[in-house]
Amino acid sequence: MINLLAAAILLAQGQPDLEAPPDIAPRVVAALSQENVEIRSDFAGADIILFGAVTGLEDTDDLVIVVRGPQTDFRVMRKERTFGIWINRAPVRFADVPSYYSVASTRPLQDVGTFSSLRREGIGLEHLRLSAPDSERTEVRLGVEVTVSDVGNEIIEYREAISRNRRRDNLFAETASGVQMLEGGLFRATVALPPATPVGDYTADVYLFRDGRAVASGAVSLEVHKAGMERVIYEFAHQHGWLYGLVAVALALLFGWGAAAIFNRR
Amino acid sequence: MQIYLPIAEISVNIFLLLGLGLGVGFLSGMFGVGGGFLMTPLLFFIGIPPAVAVSTEANQIVASSASGALAHWRRRSLDIKMGLLLLLGGTAGSIAGVQLFAFLRSLGQIDLIISLSYVSFLGIVGGLMFIESLGALRRRGRDQTATQPVSKRRKRRLIDRLPFKTRFPSSGLYLSVIPPIIIGFFVGVLAAIMGVGGGFIMVPAMIYILRMPTSVVVGTSLFQILFVTALTTFLQATQNHTVDLVLALLLMVGGVIGAQLGARAGRKIKAEELRIALALMVLIVCAKLGWDLVATPNDLFAILPMREGGH
């Protein structure tokens, strides 16, 4: 109900532009059904509706929605067999990789935008920038700056491994028909947050593609945070670790002795 | 019904956790073992991060050893002096183990070391127990009265030549303080790295190396386990923030109920059959972990978090 109301308000705001001449730059406005996602003890993922309106929309236009979670650094290691046992080897550090990344579009991405425009904005799992700063350097070759990896061509396997791993946990996703176009330039899409959703600040960017290029965009932000008991316990554990440890031990002692006392009485 | 664990940061079925606690508690009550060596690998299998599994399991062992230790304390069936020496070594071992854990985690090798430790210890202990109880079963079948000749005179061993000897009145021993401290240290390191109490190592060590009378072995071992796991819980909570209270409480609830039921069931089964069953169970967990080490993994790449603060 609130969604519809908000959409109606957005539509009303967009109305004057629709009557303006078509050569005026198109605009995108977007909103989320929920700007705060709370992780409580019963959290098992959440579906959020992203909706909005485009002014000056043409029939051949496409919309792409990219949601990016807080950036993290991590290591990727390749397992190698040594004396019959698989051991993690050859670590490569990746920096500033979004911990959540989902793309939804009206059509398959390769039909929506050109390679260079998708690459520039980092749209699509194929174009998401996964940089390994320790093993990279920039060289000028034939007058063009290119990034060269010390790991060589194997870096591609490392990047594919990240994407594969994150998709397994539904933290990375790409849905070619995820954006629904409604009447009058309205659109909606579902952002699926899996149970493993990390906490932090998220941004959702809506891109309007025309003739293979992004001609307009709008952004909304989203915050995922722990709430209720989960938050109390988490903050207690991290801010007063020693006290938390004492409480944990005390609870365990109470539990052990209490249980013995109850069962022995019978 | 899913429950979100605040420190492990994953969502797990609440009945699965209660069931695991109940099942492992039942087995530990039946066989008189701590159950840490079963619970920690099971927690890995359901997707709890190893660091959280090991620390939280230490916390659960505090609860499961508390009642047993109290019972032995009341009956005075423990050697306090020996227990304190084991504890001294255990304290140092636990501190060293927590550091070693953090270091191995920074190298990205913690999972491997945990698995290797489990495979080797479970393999040795399970194998020895299996052979020993099978032999006992065969002897019982052949001749009820046959007893092995026990020599009263003990051979002088290396352990008897060590300095700093002292009397242990409760155990009736005159022994150097060094072996108990070393055994305690070793068990403390294991407690921190493997998330176990270490009873399955300490009890044989007390019987065969220290030659303590069996009547005080279990009480003394529980005494040491209680304090070392309490310290490990505290250190992991302070240093690594990896103790998950929600997970620990759920495991405790299932664990204490299961242990009581298991203890009742255990009285109806003969000791040798019980030991063979336990040995087989230990060997199955060992085989599963061993297979995972050598089988080609589904994904040859692993993603590991950076250490807090990075490097």
Coordinates of C-alpha atoms in Angstrom, one line a residue:
Chain A
M1 CA 0.0 0.0 0.0
I2 CA 2.8 2.4 1.0
N3 CA 4.7 1.3 -2.1
L4 CA 1.9 2.2 -4.4
L5 CA 1.4 5.5 -2.7
A6 CA 5.0 6.4 -3.0
A7 CA 5.1 5.3 -6.6
A8 CA 2.1 7.5 -7.2
I9 CA 3.8 10.5 -5.6
L10 CA 6.9 9.8 -7.8
L11 CA 4.7 9.6 -10.8
A12 CA 3.0 12.8 -9.9
Q13 CA 6.4 14.6 -9.5
G14 CA 7.5 13.2 -12.9
Q15 CA 4.3 14.3 -14.7
P16 CA 5.4 17.8 -15.9
D17 CA 8.5 16.4 -17.5
L18 CA 6.5 13.9 -19.6
E19 CA 4.8 16.8 -21.3
A20 CA 8.1 18.5 -22.0
P21 CA 9.8 18.1 -25.5
P22 CA 11.4 14.6 -25.9
D23 CA 14.9 16.0 -26.4
I24 CA 15.1 17.0 -22.8
A25 CA 17.5 14.8 -20.8
P26 CA 15.7 11.8 -19.2
R27 CA 15.6 11.5 -15.4
V28 CA 15.4 8.5 -13.1
V29 CA 14.0 8.5 -9.6
A30 CA 14.0 5.5 -7.4
A31 CA 13.0 4.4 -3.9
L32 CA 13.0 1.2 -1.8
S33 CA 10.2 -0.4 0.1
Q34 CA 12.6 -0.6 3.0
E35 CA 15.7 1.6 3.6
N36 CA 16.6 -0.2 6.8
V37 CA 17.0 -4.0 6.9
E38 CA 17.3 -5.3 10.5
I39 CA 19.1 -8.6 11.2
R40 CA 17.3 -10.1 14.1
S41 CA 17.4 -13.7 15.5
D42 CA 14.8 -14.8 12.9
F43 CA 16.6 -13.3 9.9
A44 CA 16.6 -15.7 7.0
G45 CA 17.1 -13.2 4.2
A46 CA 14.8 -10.4 2.9
D47 CA 13.2 -9.3 -0.3
I48 CA 13.1 -5.6 -0.9
I49 CA 11.2 -3.9 -3.6
L50 CA 13.0 -1.2 -5.6
F51 CA 10.6 0.9 -7.6
G52 CA 10.6 4.3 -9.3
A53 CA 9.9 6.2 -12.4
V54 CA 11.7 7.3 -15.5
T55 CA 10.8 10.6 -17.3
G56 CA 11.4 10.9 -21.0
L57 CA 11.4 7.1 -21.4
E58 CA 11.5 5.8 -25.0
D59 CA 10.3 2.4 -26.2
T60 CA 13.8 1.0 -26.9
D61 CA 15.2 2.1 -23.6
D62 CA 16.5 -0.4 -21.0
L63 CA 16.9 -0.2 -17.3
V64 CA 19.6 -1.8 -15.3
I65 CA 19.7 -1.9 -11.5
V66 CA 22.9 -2.6 -9.6
V67 CA 23.0 -3.1 -5.9
R68 CA 26.4 -3.0 -4.2
G69 CA 27.1 -3.9 -0.6
P70 CA 29.9 -2.6 1.7
Q71 CA 33.4 -3.2 0.3
T72 CA 35.7 -5.8 1.8
D73 CA 39.3 -7.1 1.4
F74 CA 39.9 -10.8 1.3
R75 CA 42.4 -13.4 0.1
V76 CA 41.8 -16.0 -2.5
M77 CA 43.9 -19.2 -2.3
R78 CA 44.2 -22.0 -4.8
K79 CA 44.3 -25.6 -3.4
E80 CA 47.2 -27.7 -4.7
R81 CA 47.8 -31.3 -4.0
T82 CA 50.9 -31.9 -1.9
F83 CA 51.7 -35.5 -0.6
G84 CA 48.1 -36.4 -1.5
I85 CA 46.6 -33.6 0.6
W86 CA 44.9 -30.5 -0.8
I87 CA 46.6 -27.5 0.7
N88 CA 45.8 -23.8 0.3
R89 CA 48.5 -22.1 -1.7
A90 CA 49.3 -19.0 -3.7
P91 CA 47.3 -16.3 -1.9
V92 CA 46.2 -13.3 -3.9
R93 CA 44.7 -10.3 -2.0
F94 CA 41.7 -8.6 -3.5
A95 CA 40.8 -5.1 -2.2
D96 CA 37.5 -3.1 -2.1
V97 CA 35.3 -5.9 -3.6
P98 CA 31.6 -5.4 -2.8
S99 CA 30.4 -8.0 -0.4
Y100 CA 27.1 -8.0 -2.1
Y101 CA 26.5 -7.4 -5.8
S102 CA 23.4 -8.0 -7.8
V103 CA 22.4 -6.8 -11.2
A104 CA 18.9 -6.8 -12.6
S105 CA 17.9 -5.6 -16.0
T106 CA 15.1 -5.5 -18.5
R107 CA 17.0 -7.6 -21.1
P108 CA 20.3 -9.5 -21.1
L109 CA 23.2 -7.1 -20.4
Q110 CA 25.0 -7.7 -23.7
D111 CA 21.9 -6.5 -25.6
V112 CA 21.5 -3.5 -23.3
G113 CA 24.9 -1.8 -23.3
T114 CA 28.1 -1.8 -25.2
F115 CA 31.2 -3.5 -23.7
S116 CA 32.9 -0.3 -22.9
S117 CA 29.9 1.4 -21.2
L118 CA 29.2 -1.7 -19.1
R119 CA 32.9 -1.9 -18.2
R120 CA 33.1 1.8 -17.3
E121 CA 30.2 1.6 -14.8
G122 CA 31.2 -1.9 -13.6
I123 CA 27.8 -3.4 -14.6
G124 CA 27.5 -7.2 -14.7
L125 CA 29.5 -9.9 -13.1
E126 CA 31.7 -10.0 -16.2
H127 CA 32.5 -6.3 -15.7
L128 CA 32.7 -6.0 -12.0
R129 CA 36.1 -4.6 -11.0
L130 CA 38.0 -7.2 -8.9
S131 CA 41.3 -5.7 -8.2
A132 CA 44.3 -7.3 -6.6
P133 CA 46.4 -4.3 -5.8
D134 CA 49.5 -6.2 -4.5
S135 CA 49.9 -8.2 -7.7
E136 CA 49.1 -5.5 -10.2
R137 CA 50.9 -2.7 -11.9
T138 CA 49.9 -0.2 -14.6
E139 CA 52.0 -0.1 -17.7
V140 CA 51.8 2.0 -20.8
R141 CA 51.6 -0.2 -23.9
L142 CA 51.3 1.3 -27.3
G143 CA 50.3 4.5 -25.6
V144 CA 47.5 3.0 -23.7
E145 CA 47.5 2.4 -19.9
V146 CA 46.8 -1.2 -19.2
T147 CA 46.8 -3.1 -15.9
V148 CA 49.2 -6.1 -15.8
S149 CA 49.0 -8.8 -13.2
D150 CA 52.0 -10.5 -11.8
V151 CA 50.0 -13.7 -11.5
G152 CA 49.6 -13.7 -15.2
N153 CA 46.6 -15.2 -16.9
E154 CA 45.7 -17.2 -13.8
I155 CA 44.3 -14.0 -12.3
I156 CA 41.2 -14.7 -14.5
E157 CA 40.7 -18.0 -12.7
Y158 CA 41.0 -16.3 -9.4
R159 CA 38.3 -13.7 -10.4
E160 CA 36.0 -16.5 -11.7
A161 CA 36.5 -18.2 -8.3
I162 CA 35.3 -15.1 -6.5
S163 CA 32.2 -14.8 -8.6
R164 CA 31.5 -18.6 -8.4
N165 CA 31.9 -18.6 -4.6
R166 CA 29.7 -15.5 -4.0
R167 CA 27.0 -16.8 -6.4
R168 CA 26.8 -20.0 -4.4
D169 CA 25.8 -18.0 -1.4
N170 CA 23.5 -15.7 -3.5
L171 CA 25.7 -12.8 -2.6
F172 CA 26.4 -12.1 -6.3
A173 CA 23.5 -12.4 -8.7
E174 CA 22.6 -11.4 -12.3
T175 CA 19.0 -11.6 -13.5
A176 CA 18.4 -10.6 -17.1
S177 CA 14.7 -10.1 -16.6
G178 CA 14.7 -8.8 -13.0
V179 CA 13.4 -5.3 -13.9
Q180 CA 9.7 -5.0 -14.7
M181 CA 8.5 -2.1 -16.7
L182 CA 5.1 -0.9 -15.8
E183 CA 2.9 1.7 -17.5
G184 CA 3.8 5.4 -17.6
G185 CA 7.6 5.0 -17.1
L186 CA 7.2 3.2 -13.8
F187 CA 9.4 0.2 -13.0
R188 CA 10.0 -2.2 -10.2
A189 CA 12.5 -4.9 -9.2
T190 CA 13.0 -7.2 -6.3
V191 CA 16.3 -7.1 -4.4
A192 CA 16.9 -10.5 -2.8
L193 CA 19.1 -10.3 0.3
P194 CA 20.3 -13.8 1.3
P195 CA 20.7 -15.1 4.9
A196 CA 24.4 -14.4 4.6
T197 CA 23.9 -10.7 3.9
P198 CA 26.7 -8.7 5.5
V199 CA 25.9 -5.7 7.5
G200 CA 26.8 -2.2 6.2
D201 CA 25.8 0.5 3.8
Y202 CA 24.4 -0.5 0.4
T203 CA 23.7 1.5 -2.7
A204 CA 21.3 0.8 -5.5
D205 CA 22.0 2.5 -8.8
V206 CA 19.4 2.6 -11.5
Y207 CA 20.8 3.2 -15.0
L208 CA 18.8 4.2 -18.0
F209 CA 20.4 2.7 -21.2
R210 CA 19.7 4.2 -24.6
D211 CA 21.6 3.1 -27.7
G212 CA 24.0 1.0 -25.7
R213 CA 25.0 3.9 -23.4
A214 CA 23.9 4.9 -19.9
V215 CA 22.2 8.3 -20.4
A216 CA 20.7 8.8 -16.9
S217 CA 21.0 7.3 -13.5
G218 CA 19.5 7.5 -10.0
A219 CA 20.6 6.1 -6.7
V220 CA 19.1 5.1 -3.4
S221 CA 20.9 3.8 -0.3
L222 CA 20.1 1.0 2.0
E223 CA 21.4 0.1 5.4
V224 CA 21.7 -3.4 6.8
H225 CA 22.3 -3.6 10.5
K226 CA 21.9 -6.0 13.4
A227 CA 19.0 -5.2 15.7
G228 CA 17.5 -6.4 19.0
M229 CA 19.3 -9.2 20.9
E230 CA 21.6 -9.9 17.9
R231 CA 22.9 -6.3 18.1
V232 CA 23.3 -6.3 21.9
I233 CA 25.2 -9.6 21.9
Y234 CA 27.4 -8.6 18.9
E235 CA 28.3 -5.2 20.4
F236 CA 28.9 -6.6 23.8
A237 CA 31.2 -9.2 22.4
H238 CA 33.2 -6.7 20.5
Q239 CA 33.3 -3.8 22.9
H240 CA 33.7 -5.6 26.2
G241 CA 35.4 -8.9 25.1
W242 CA 36.7 -9.8 28.6
L243 CA 33.4 -9.2 30.3
Y244 CA 31.6 -11.2 27.6
G245 CA 34.1 -14.0 28.1
L246 CA 33.3 -14.0 31.9
V247 CA 29.6 -14.0 31.2
A248 CA 30.0 -16.9 28.8
V249 CA 31.9 -18.9 31.3
A250 CA 29.5 -18.1 34.2
L251 CA 26.5 -19.1 32.1
A252 CA 28.1 -22.4 31.2
L253 CA 28.9 -23.1 34.9
L254 CA 25.4 -22.3 35.9
F255 CA 24.0 -24.4 33.2
G256 CA 26.2 -27.4 33.9
W257 CA 25.6 -27.3 37.7
G258 CA 21.9 -26.4 37.3
A259 CA 21.2 -29.3 35.0
A260 CA 23.0 -31.8 37.2
A261 CA 21.0 -30.5 40.2
I262 CA 17.7 -30.9 38.4
F263 CA 18.4 -34.3 37.1
N264 CA 19.9 -35.7 40.3
R265 CA 16.8 -34.7 42.3
R266 CA 14.6 -37.0 40.2
Chain B
M1 CA 12.8 -22.4 12.2
Q2 CA 15.9 -20.5 11.4
I3 CA 17.9 -18.6 14.0
Y4 CA 20.6 -16.0 13.2
L5 CA 23.8 -16.5 15.2
P6 CA 25.1 -13.0 16.1
I7 CA 28.9 -13.9 16.1
A8 CA 29.0 -16.7 13.5
E9 CA 26.9 -14.4 11.3
I10 CA 24.9 -17.1 9.6
S11 CA 21.4 -18.4 9.9
V12 CA 21.0 -22.0 11.0
N13 CA 18.0 -24.2 11.8
I14 CA 17.4 -24.1 15.5
F15 CA 16.2 -27.7 15.7
L16 CA 19.3 -28.9 13.9
L17 CA 21.4 -27.2 16.6
L18 CA 19.3 -28.6 19.4
G19 CA 19.4 -32.0 17.8
L20 CA 23.2 -31.9 17.4
G21 CA 23.5 -31.0 21.1
L22 CA 21.1 -33.8 22.0
G23 CA 22.8 -36.4 19.8
V24 CA 26.3 -35.6 20.8
G25 CA 25.2 -35.2 24.4
F26 CA 23.6 -38.6 24.4
L27 CA 26.8 -40.3 23.0
S28 CA 29.0 -38.4 25.5
G29 CA 26.7 -39.4 28.4
M30 CA 26.7 -43.0 27.2
F31 CA 30.4 -43.3 26.7
G32 CA 31.6 -40.9 29.4
V33 CA 33.5 -38.7 26.9
G34 CA 33.4 -35.0 26.5
G35 CA 32.0 -35.0 23.0
G36 CA 34.0 -32.0 21.8
F37 CA 35.9 -34.2 19.3
L38 CA 32.5 -35.0 17.6
M39 CA 30.8 -31.7 18.0
T40 CA 33.5 -29.4 16.6
P41 CA 33.8 -31.3 13.2
L42 CA 29.9 -31.5 13.0
L43 CA 29.8 -27.7 13.5
F44 CA 32.3 -27.3 10.6
F45 CA 30.1 -29.6 8.4
I46 CA 27.0 -27.4 9.0
G47 CA 28.9 -24.3 8.0
I48 CA 29.9 -22.6 11.2
P49 CA 33.2 -20.8 10.7
P50 CA 36.0 -22.9 12.2
A51 CA 37.2 -20.1 14.5
V52 CA 33.7 -19.7 16.0
A53 CA 33.1 -23.4 16.2
V54 CA 36.3 -24.1 18.2
S55 CA 35.8 -21.2 20.6
T56 CA 32.1 -21.8 21.2
E57 CA 32.7 -25.5 21.7
A58 CA 35.2 -24.7 24.4
N59 CA 32.4 -22.8 26.1
Q60 CA 30.0 -25.7 25.8
I61 CA 32.6 -28.1 27.3
V62 CA 32.7 -25.8 30.4
A63 CA 29.0 -26.6 30.9
S64 CA 29.3 -30.3 30.2
S65 CA 32.4 -30.8 32.4
A66 CA 31.1 -28.6 35.3
S67 CA 28.6 -31.1 36.7
G68 CA 31.0 -34.0 36.5
A69 CA 33.8 -32.1 38.1
L70 CA 31.6 -31.0 40.9
A71 CA 30.4 -34.6 41.6
H72 CA 34.1 -35.8 41.7
W73 CA 35.0 -32.9 44.0
R74 CA 32.2 -33.9 46.5
R75 CA 33.4 -37.5 46.5
R76 CA 37.1 -36.3 46.7
S77 CA 37.8 -38.7 43.8
L78 CA 40.4 -36.4 42.3
D79 CA 44.0 -35.5 42.9
I80 CA 44.0 -31.8 43.5
K81 CA 47.8 -31.4 43.5
M82 CA 48.1 -33.3 40.2
G83 CA 45.2 -31.4 38.8
L84 CA 46.8 -28.0 39.7
L85 CA 50.1 -29.0 38.0
L86 CA 48.2 -30.2 34.9
L87 CA 46.3 -26.9 35.0
L88 CA 49.5 -24.9 35.2
G89 CA 50.7 -26.5 32.0
G90 CA 47.2 -26.3 30.6
T91 CA 47.0 -22.5 31.2
A92 CA 50.3 -21.9 29.4
G93 CA 49.2 -24.3 26.6
S94 CA 45.9 -22.6 26.2
I95 CA 47.5 -19.1 25.9
A96 CA 50.0 -20.5 23.4
G97 CA 47.3 -22.3 21.5
V98 CA 45.1 -19.2 21.1
Q99 CA 48.2 -17.4 19.7
L100 CA 49.0 -20.3 17.4
F101 CA 45.4 -20.4 16.2
A102 CA 45.5 -16.7 15.3
F103 CA 48.9 -17.1 13.5
L104 CA 47.7 -20.1 11.5
R105 CA 44.5 -18.3 10.6
S106 CA 46.6 -15.4 9.2
L107 CA 48.4 -17.9 7.0
G108 CA 45.1 -19.3 5.7
Q109 CA 46.1 -22.8 7.0
I110 CA 43.9 -23.1 10.1
D111 CA 41.3 -25.5 8.5
L112 CA 44.1 -27.8 7.3
I113 CA 45.8 -27.9 10.7
I114 CA 42.5 -28.6 12.5
S115 CA 41.7 -31.4 10.0
L116 CA 45.2 -32.9 10.2
S117 CA 45.1 -32.8 14.0
Y118 CA 41.7 -34.5 14.1
V119 CA 42.7 -37.1 11.6
S120 CA 45.9 -38.0 13.4
F121 CA 44.5 -38.0 17.0
L122 CA 41.2 -39.6 16.2
G123 CA 43.0 -42.2 14.1
I124 CA 45.4 -43.1 16.8
V125 CA 43.0 -43.1 19.7
G126 CA 40.2 -44.8 17.8
G127 CA 42.5 -47.4 16.4
L128 CA 44.1 -48.2 19.8
M129 CA 40.7 -48.3 21.5
F130 CA 39.2 -50.6 18.9
I131 CA 42.1 -53.1 19.0
E132 CA 42.2 -53.0 22.8
S133 CA 38.4 -53.5 23.3
L134 CA 38.3 -56.2 20.6
G135 CA 41.0 -58.1 22.5
A136 CA 39.1 -57.6 25.8
L137 CA 36.0 -59.0 24.2
R138 CA 37.8 -62.0 22.9
R139 CA 39.4 -62.7 26.2
R140 CA 36.0 -62.5 27.9
G141 CA 34.6 -65.0 25.5
R142 CA 37.4 -67.4 25.9
D143 CA 38.0 -67.5 29.6
Q144 CA 36.2 -65.4 32.3
T145 CA 38.8 -66.0 34.9
A146 CA 42.0 -65.5 33.0
T147 CA 43.8 -62.4 34.2
Q148 CA 47.0 -61.1 33.0
P149 CA 49.9 -61.3 35.4
V150 CA 50.6 -57.9 36.8
S151 CA 54.2 -57.2 37.9
K152 CA 54.3 -55.3 41.2
R153 CA 57.8 -54.1 40.6
R154 CA 57.8 -51.2 38.2
K155 CA 60.7 -50.8 35.8
R156 CA 62.6 -47.6 36.3
R157 CA 61.8 -45.4 33.4
L158 CA 63.1 -42.1 32.0
I159 CA 60.2 -40.4 33.7
D160 CA 61.4 -41.5 37.1
R161 CA 64.8 -39.9 36.6
L162 CA 63.5 -36.4 36.1
P163 CA 64.2 -33.8 38.8
F164 CA 61.8 -31.8 41.0
K165 CA 60.1 -34.8 42.5
T166 CA 57.2 -34.4 44.9
R167 CA 54.7 -36.6 46.6
F168 CA 51.1 -37.0 45.3
P169 CA 49.3 -38.4 48.3
S170 CA 45.9 -38.8 46.6
S171 CA 47.4 -40.9 43.8
G172 CA 50.1 -42.5 46.0
L173 CA 52.8 -41.4 43.6
Y174 CA 56.3 -39.9 44.0
L175 CA 57.0 -38.2 40.7
S176 CA 58.7 -35.3 39.0
V177 CA 56.4 -32.2 38.4
I178 CA 57.7 -32.0 34.8
P179 CA 55.6 -34.7 33.1
P180 CA 52.2 -33.4 34.4
I181 CA 53.1 -29.9 33.3
I182 CA 54.1 -31.0 29.8
I183 CA 51.0 -33.2 29.4
G184 CA 48.8 -30.3 30.7
F185 CA 50.5 -27.9 28.2
F186 CA 49.9 -30.3 25.3
V187 CA 46.2 -30.7 26.2
G188 CA 45.8 -26.9 26.6
V189 CA 47.2 -26.3 23.1
L190 CA 44.8 -29.0 21.7
A191 CA 41.9 -27.4 23.5
A192 CA 42.5 -24.0 21.9
I193 CA 43.2 -25.4 18.3
M194 CA 40.8 -28.3 18.1
G195 CA 38.0 -27.1 20.4
V196 CA 38.1 -30.2 22.5
G197 CA 38.4 -30.8 26.2
G198 CA 41.3 -33.2 25.6
G199 CA 40.1 -36.0 27.9
F200 CA 40.7 -38.6 25.2
I201 CA 44.4 -37.7 25.3
M202 CA 44.7 -36.9 29.0
V203 CA 43.1 -40.0 30.4
P204 CA 45.4 -42.5 28.6
A205 CA 48.4 -40.3 29.4
M206 CA 47.5 -40.3 33.1
I207 CA 47.1 -44.0 33.2
Y208 CA 50.0 -45.1 31.0
I209 CA 52.6 -42.3 31.5
L210 CA 51.9 -41.0 35.0
R211 CA 50.5 -44.4 36.2
M212 CA 47.8 -42.7 38.3
P213 CA 45.2 -45.0 39.9
T214 CA 42.1 -45.2 37.7
S215 CA 39.9 -44.0 40.6
V216 CA 41.2 -40.5 40.5
V217 CA 41.9 -40.2 36.8
V218 CA 38.5 -39.1 35.5
G219 CA 37.9 -36.6 38.3
T220 CA 41.3 -35.0 37.9
S221 CA 41.0 -34.9 34.1
L222 CA 37.5 -33.2 34.4
F223 CA 39.0 -30.7 36.9
Q224 CA 41.7 -29.7 34.4
I225 CA 39.3 -29.7 31.5
L226 CA 36.9 -27.4 33.3
F227 CA 39.5 -24.8 34.1
V228 CA 41.4 -25.0 30.8
T229 CA 38.2 -24.7 28.7
A230 CA 36.9 -21.8 30.9
L231 CA 40.2 -20.0 30.3
T232 CA 40.2 -20.8 26.6
T233 CA 36.6 -19.4 26.3
F234 CA 37.7 -16.2 28.1
L235 CA 40.8 -15.8 25.9
Q236 CA 39.0 -16.5 22.6
A237 CA 36.3 -14.0 23.7
T238 CA 38.8 -11.3 24.6
Q239 CA 41.3 -11.7 21.8
N240 CA 39.4 -13.1 18.8
H241 CA 35.7 -12.3 19.6
T242 CA 34.8 -15.7 18.3
V243 CA 32.5 -17.1 21.1
D244 CA 28.9 -17.2 20.0
L245 CA 26.7 -17.2 23.1
V246 CA 23.5 -18.0 21.2
L247 CA 25.1 -21.0 19.6
A248 CA 26.7 -22.1 22.9
L249 CA 23.4 -21.9 24.8
L250 CA 21.5 -23.9 22.2
L251 CA 24.2 -26.6 22.2
M252 CA 24.2 -26.6 26.0
V253 CA 20.4 -27.1 26.2
G254 CA 20.6 -30.1 23.9
G255 CA 23.9 -31.3 25.4
V256 CA 22.9 -31.6 29.1
I257 CA 19.5 -33.3 28.3
G258 CA 21.2 -35.7 25.9
A259 CA 24.0 -36.5 28.4
Q260 CA 21.5 -37.5 31.1
L261 CA 19.6 -39.7 28.7
G262 CA 22.8 -41.2 27.3
A263 CA 24.1 -42.0 30.9
R264 CA 20.9 -43.9 31.6
A265 CA 21.1 -45.8 28.3
G266 CA 24.8 -46.6 28.9
R267 CA 24.1 -48.5 32.1
K268 CA 22.2 -51.1 30.1
I269 CA 25.0 -51.9 27.7
K270 CA 28.1 -53.9 28.4
A271 CA 31.4 -52.0 28.7
E272 CA 33.3 -53.8 25.9
E273 CA 30.5 -53.3 23.4
L274 CA 30.2 -49.7 24.4
R275 CA 34.0 -49.2 23.9
I276 CA 33.9 -50.9 20.4
A277 CA 31.0 -48.7 19.4
L278 CA 32.8 -45.5 20.6
A279 CA 36.0 -46.6 18.8
L280 CA 34.0 -47.2 15.5
M281 CA 32.4 -43.8 15.8
V282 CA 35.8 -42.1 16.4
L283 CA 37.1 -43.9 13.3
I284 CA 34.2 -42.9 11.2
V285 CA 34.6 -39.2 12.0
C286 CA 38.4 -39.7 11.3
A287 CA 37.7 -41.3 8.0
K288 CA 35.3 -38.6 6.9
L289 CA 37.8 -35.8 7.8
G290 CA 40.6 -37.8 6.2
W291 CA 38.6 -38.3 3.0
D292 CA 37.9 -34.5 2.8
L293 CA 41.7 -33.9 2.9
V294 CA 42.5 -36.1 0.0
A295 CA 39.4 -36.0 -2.2
T296 CA 39.5 -33.5 -5.0
P297 CA 37.4 -30.5 -3.7
N298 CA 34.4 -29.1 -5.6
D299 CA 36.1 -25.8 -5.9
L300 CA 39.8 -25.5 -6.0
F301 CA 39.7 -21.9 -4.8
A302 CA 39.0 -20.8 -1.3
I303 CA 38.1 -17.3 -0.2
L304 CA 39.5 -16.4 3.2
P305 CA 38.9 -13.2 5.2
M306 CA 41.8 -10.9 5.9
R307 CA 42.9 -10.7 9.5
E308 CA 41.3 -7.8 11.3
G309 CA 43.4 -4.8 10.6
G310 CA 44.9 -6.5 7.6
H311 CA 48.6 -6.6 6.7

